[in-house]
Amino acid sequence: MPIPQLETLVAKFVSDLQAAFRANALESVQKAFGGESSVGGRRPSAALAGGENDGGWVSSGRTAKRTAKPGKRIRRNSTDLAAVEGRILEYVRANPGQGAQQIKRALRLSTKDWTLPIARLVDGKKLKSKGEKRSRVYWL
């Protein structure tokens, strides 16, 4: 096979491969933002295309949700914290002497959702604790 024909075949293969990667990447981004994934014929939404400033609103199809600005911390209100504290108290009342990892796993809490409520409960003397770090156990 002559060299020019080989070069055109390689160039066509590379361009087809790039198109496939682009389509796959676009589909992944659309799925991540809650959009429908259709590879051909559709333009990406304004948020993906860098179009009009939407003020941080993202629509998932059902309801619009406000997205957090990068670097901004989302503060929980006192009712949310009180609800988590109540769940922790109920669990510890039923299961005294368990550690943080066991309680978090049972209540399906992440560490960031656990830290402030447990500190408030211990500081407010609603819970007692014994031990250091991972060996700490809680009871009423």
CSV table of C-alpha atoms in Angstrom, one decimal:
chain,number,residue,atom,x,y,z
A,1,MET,CA,0.0,0.0,0.0
A,2,PRO,CA,1.5,3.4,-1.0
A,3,ILE,CA,2.3,5.9,1.8
A,4,PRO,CA,-0.2,8.6,0.8
A,5,GLN,CA,-3.1,6.1,1.0
A,6,LEU,CA,-1.9,4.9,4.4
A,7,GLU,CA,-1.6,8.4,5.7
A,8,THR,CA,-5.2,9.2,4.6
A,9,LEU,CA,-6.5,6.0,6.3
A,10,VAL,CA,-4.6,6.9,9.5
A,11,ALA,CA,-6.0,10.5,9.4
A,12,LYS,CA,-9.5,9.2,8.9
A,13,PHE,CA,-9.1,6.8,11.8
A,14,VAL,CA,-7.8,9.5,14.1
A,15,SER,CA,-10.6,11.9,13.2
A,16,ASP,CA,-13.2,9.2,13.7
A,17,LEU,CA,-11.7,8.3,17.1
A,18,GLN,CA,-11.6,12.0,18.2
A,19,ALA,CA,-15.3,12.4,17.2
A,20,ALA,CA,-16.2,9.3,19.2
A,21,PHE,CA,-14.3,10.6,22.3
A,22,ARG,CA,-16.0,14.0,22.0
A,23,ALA,CA,-19.4,12.5,21.7
A,24,ASN,CA,-18.8,10.3,24.7
A,25,ALA,CA,-17.5,13.2,26.8
A,26,LEU,CA,-20.5,15.3,25.9
A,27,GLU,CA,-22.8,12.5,26.8
A,28,SER,CA,-21.1,12.1,30.2
A,29,VAL,CA,-21.3,15.8,30.9
A,30,GLN,CA,-25.0,15.9,30.0
A,31,LYS,CA,-25.7,13.0,32.3
A,32,ALA,CA,-23.8,14.6,35.1
A,33,PHE,CA,-25.9,17.8,34.8
A,34,GLY,CA,-29.1,15.8,34.7
A,35,GLY,CA,-29.8,16.3,31.0
A,36,GLU,CA,-30.8,13.7,28.5
A,37,SER,CA,-28.0,12.0,26.7
A,38,SER,CA,-28.4,12.2,22.9
A,39,VAL,CA,-25.2,12.1,21.0
A,40,GLY,CA,-26.3,13.6,17.7
A,41,GLY,CA,-28.2,16.7,16.7
A,42,ARG,CA,-28.7,18.4,20.0
A,43,ARG,CA,-26.9,21.5,21.3
A,44,PRO,CA,-25.6,21.5,24.8
A,45,SER,CA,-27.6,23.6,27.3
A,46,ALA,CA,-26.6,27.2,27.9
A,47,ALA,CA,-24.9,26.2,31.2
A,48,LEU,CA,-22.7,23.7,29.4
A,49,ALA,CA,-22.1,25.9,26.4
A,50,GLY,CA,-21.1,28.9,28.5
A,51,GLY,CA,-24.0,30.9,27.3
A,52,GLU,CA,-26.2,33.2,29.2
A,53,ASN,CA,-25.5,33.6,32.9
A,54,ASP,CA,-28.1,31.6,34.8
A,55,GLY,CA,-27.1,32.8,38.2
A,56,GLY,CA,-26.2,29.4,39.6
A,57,TRP,CA,-29.6,27.7,38.9
A,58,VAL,CA,-29.6,24.2,37.6
A,59,SER,CA,-32.7,22.5,36.4
A,60,SER,CA,-32.9,18.8,36.8
A,61,GLY,CA,-36.2,18.5,34.9
A,62,ARG,CA,-38.5,18.5,37.9
A,63,THR,CA,-37.5,21.5,40.1
A,64,ALA,CA,-34.8,24.0,39.9
A,65,LYS,CA,-32.1,23.9,42.5
A,66,ARG,CA,-29.6,26.5,43.6
A,67,THR,CA,-26.0,25.4,43.2
A,68,ALA,CA,-23.4,26.4,45.7
A,69,LYS,CA,-20.7,28.8,44.5
A,70,PRO,CA,-17.3,27.3,44.5
A,71,GLY,CA,-15.5,28.0,47.7
A,72,LYS,CA,-18.7,29.0,49.5
A,73,ARG,CA,-19.6,27.0,52.6
A,74,ILE,CA,-23.2,25.9,52.9
A,75,ARG,CA,-24.4,26.5,56.5
A,76,ARG,CA,-27.1,24.3,58.0
A,77,ASN,CA,-29.9,26.0,59.9
A,78,SER,CA,-30.7,25.2,63.5
A,79,THR,CA,-33.6,23.0,62.7
A,80,ASP,CA,-31.5,20.7,60.5
A,81,LEU,CA,-28.8,20.5,63.3
A,82,ALA,CA,-31.5,19.8,65.9
A,83,ALA,CA,-33.0,17.0,63.8
A,84,VAL,CA,-29.6,15.3,63.4
A,85,GLU,CA,-28.9,15.8,67.1
A,86,GLY,CA,-32.2,14.2,67.9
A,87,ARG,CA,-31.5,11.2,65.7
A,88,ILE,CA,-28.1,10.8,67.4
A,89,LEU,CA,-29.6,11.0,70.9
A,90,GLU,CA,-32.3,8.4,70.0
A,91,TYR,CA,-29.7,6.0,68.6
A,92,VAL,CA,-27.4,6.4,71.6
A,93,ARG,CA,-30.3,6.0,74.0
A,94,ALA,CA,-31.1,2.6,72.3
A,95,ASN,CA,-27.4,1.6,71.8
A,96,PRO,CA,-25.2,3.1,74.5
A,97,GLY,CA,-21.4,2.5,74.4
A,98,GLN,CA,-21.0,2.5,70.6
A,99,GLY,CA,-18.3,4.5,68.8
A,100,ALA,CA,-18.6,7.2,66.2
A,101,GLN,CA,-18.1,5.0,63.2
A,102,GLN,CA,-20.8,2.6,64.3
A,103,ILE,CA,-23.2,5.4,65.0
A,104,LYS,CA,-22.5,7.2,61.7
A,105,ARG,CA,-22.9,4.0,59.8
A,106,ALA,CA,-26.2,3.2,61.4
A,107,LEU,CA,-27.6,6.7,60.9
A,108,ARG,CA,-26.0,7.0,57.4
A,109,LEU,CA,-24.2,10.2,58.3
A,110,SER,CA,-21.1,11.5,56.7
A,111,THR,CA,-18.3,12.9,58.9
A,112,LYS,CA,-19.0,16.5,57.9
A,113,ASP,CA,-22.7,16.0,58.9
A,114,TRP,CA,-21.7,14.3,62.2
A,115,THR,CA,-19.0,16.7,63.6
A,116,LEU,CA,-21.0,19.7,64.6
A,117,PRO,CA,-24.0,18.0,66.1
A,118,ILE,CA,-21.9,15.6,68.2
A,119,ALA,CA,-19.7,18.4,69.5
A,120,ARG,CA,-22.8,20.4,70.5
A,121,LEU,CA,-24.3,17.4,72.3
A,122,VAL,CA,-21.1,16.6,74.2
A,123,ASP,CA,-20.6,20.3,75.1
A,124,GLY,CA,-24.2,20.7,76.1
A,125,LYS,CA,-23.7,17.6,78.4
A,126,LYS,CA,-26.6,15.8,76.7
A,127,LEU,CA,-24.1,13.0,75.8
A,128,LYS,CA,-21.1,11.7,77.7
A,129,SER,CA,-18.0,10.4,76.0
A,130,LYS,CA,-15.0,8.3,77.0
A,131,GLY,CA,-11.8,7.6,75.1
A,132,GLU,CA,-9.7,9.3,72.5
A,133,LYS,CA,-10.2,9.7,68.7
A,134,ARG,CA,-11.5,6.4,67.2
A,135,SER,CA,-11.8,4.6,70.5
A,136,ARG,CA,-14.2,7.2,71.8
A,137,VAL,CA,-17.6,5.8,72.9
A,138,TYR,CA,-20.8,7.7,73.7
A,139,TRP,CA,-23.7,7.2,76.2
A,140,LEU,CA,-26.3,9.3,77.9
